Every structure is written in C-alpha cells, then in structure tokens.
Short mmCIF file of C-alpha atoms in Angstrom, two decimals:
data_model
loop_
_atom_site.label_atom_id
_atom_site.label_comp_id
_atom_site.label_asym_id
_atom_site.label_seq_id
_atom_site.Cartn_x
_atom_site.Cartn_y
_atom_site.Cartn_z
CA MET A 8 -347.44 9.93 34.46
CA CYS A 9 -349.99 7.25 35.35
CA VAL A 10 -353.38 8.84 35.74
CA VAL A 11 -356.71 7.37 36.74
CA ASP A 12 -359.24 9.92 35.39
CA PHE A 13 -362.57 10.94 36.88
CA THR A 14 -364.59 8.57 34.63
CA MET A 15 -362.43 5.60 35.66
CA ILE A 16 -362.94 6.47 39.35
CA VAL A 17 -366.70 6.66 38.82
CA GLU A 18 -366.66 3.28 37.08
CA ILE A 19 -364.52 1.61 39.74
CA ASN A 20 -366.85 2.97 42.44
CA LYS A 21 -369.82 1.57 40.47
CA VAL A 22 -368.14 -1.89 40.40
CA LEU A 23 -367.50 -1.73 44.15
CA LYS A 24 -371.14 -0.85 44.80
CA GLU A 25 -372.38 -3.61 42.51
CA LYS A 26 -370.28 -6.13 44.46
CA GLY A 27 -371.76 -4.87 47.74
CA ILE A 28 -368.49 -3.31 48.90
CA GLU A 29 -369.19 -0.28 51.06
CA TYR A 30 -366.06 1.69 50.15
CA SER A 31 -365.25 4.30 47.50
CA ILE A 32 -362.09 5.61 45.92
CA HIS A 33 -361.17 9.24 45.46
CA SER A 34 -358.36 11.08 43.76
CA ILE A 35 -355.63 12.76 45.77
CA GLY A 36 -354.38 16.23 44.91
CA GLY A 37 -356.59 17.26 42.04
CA CYS A 38 -355.64 14.33 39.76
CA ALA A 39 -355.30 10.66 40.38
CA GLY A 40 -351.75 10.78 39.07
CA CYS A 41 -350.94 11.69 42.67
CA GLY A 42 -352.66 8.57 43.97
CA LEU A 43 -356.01 7.27 45.14
CA ALA A 44 -357.56 7.30 48.58
CA LEU A 45 -359.93 4.63 49.88
CA LYS A 46 -362.89 5.63 52.06
CA GLN A 47 -364.86 3.14 54.11
CA GLU A 48 -368.60 3.92 54.02
CA GLY A 49 -370.02 0.90 55.77
CA LYS A 50 -369.08 -2.73 56.41
CA ILE A 51 -365.40 -3.64 56.63
CA CYS A 52 -363.92 -5.40 53.60
CA ASN A 53 -360.51 -6.88 53.08
CA VAL A 54 -358.44 -4.24 51.26
CA ASP A 55 -356.72 -6.91 49.13
CA VAL A 56 -360.13 -7.72 47.62
CA ILE A 57 -360.61 -4.06 46.73
CA ILE A 58 -357.11 -3.80 45.24
CA ASP A 59 -357.87 -6.88 43.10
CA ILE A 60 -361.08 -5.27 41.83
CA MET A 61 -359.33 -2.03 40.98
CA ASN A 62 -356.45 -3.79 39.25
CA ASN A 63 -358.82 -5.97 37.26
CA TYR A 64 -360.52 -2.82 36.02
CA LEU A 65 -357.27 -0.90 35.41
CA LYS A 66 -355.51 -3.64 33.50
CA LYS A 67 -357.29 -2.64 30.28
CA TYR A 68 -355.54 0.72 30.61
CA TRP A 69 -352.16 -0.90 31.41
CA LEU A 70 -352.30 0.52 34.92
CA LYS A 71 -352.32 -0.97 38.35
CA VAL A 72 -352.45 0.20 41.97
CA ARG A 73 -350.41 -0.79 44.95
CA SER A 74 -350.62 0.07 48.63
CA SER A 75 -348.47 2.87 49.84
CA HIS A 76 -346.88 3.16 53.30
CA GLU A 77 -349.97 5.15 54.33
CA GLU A 78 -353.11 3.11 55.08
CA GLY A 79 -355.90 3.61 52.58
CA ILE A 80 -353.68 5.32 50.02
CA PHE A 81 -352.76 3.70 46.72
CA ILE A 82 -350.07 4.54 44.21
CA VAL A 83 -351.00 4.28 40.49
CA GLU A 84 -348.34 2.62 38.33
CA SER A 85 -347.91 1.62 34.72
CA GLN A 86 -347.85 -2.13 33.97
CA PHE A 87 -345.29 -1.33 31.24
CA HIS A 88 -342.65 -0.72 33.90
CA GLN A 89 -343.17 -3.78 36.07
CA ASN A 90 -340.23 -5.57 37.53
CA LYS A 91 -340.02 -9.08 36.16
#
C-alpha cells in the first residue's frame, strides 16, 4: 500500500503555503493510502502546479500522486510500479 502519512501531509501543506498557494491537502478515509483531497482556501491555482509540488516532495519516498476521475482527489502510487 502507498501511504502518505500525517507528517508528510503537514510538510506538503507547509510547502504550498511557503509558495503562496492557497490550497491544502487532506487524507481521505482515515489514512492517505485511500487518497488525498485538495481543498481550495483562497486564490485559484493551476492544479498541475500543485501536483508537481506534491510529486517533487513525494519522490524521496518513491511515491507520486495522479489525478483521479473525481476533481480534487488524488491517487497515491508507488514509483516502483510505473509503466515504462
């Protein structure tokens, strides 16, 4: 299972805030193995920019996020199982 833990979520939210991005991420269903939700808290930002920031942070844990079919919801995946 690919899990983004509470500490990682706090750190990603800190990076978003430092970059002036008025969004935050939250776990879905008790653990972020179920996914992450994006919440807009101010100015609109391109979601692709936010995904890039999250993936840049998560790469050191061999994880990445991708958009799901539901807007503002991200699926957490292992980079070990990427299609080449």
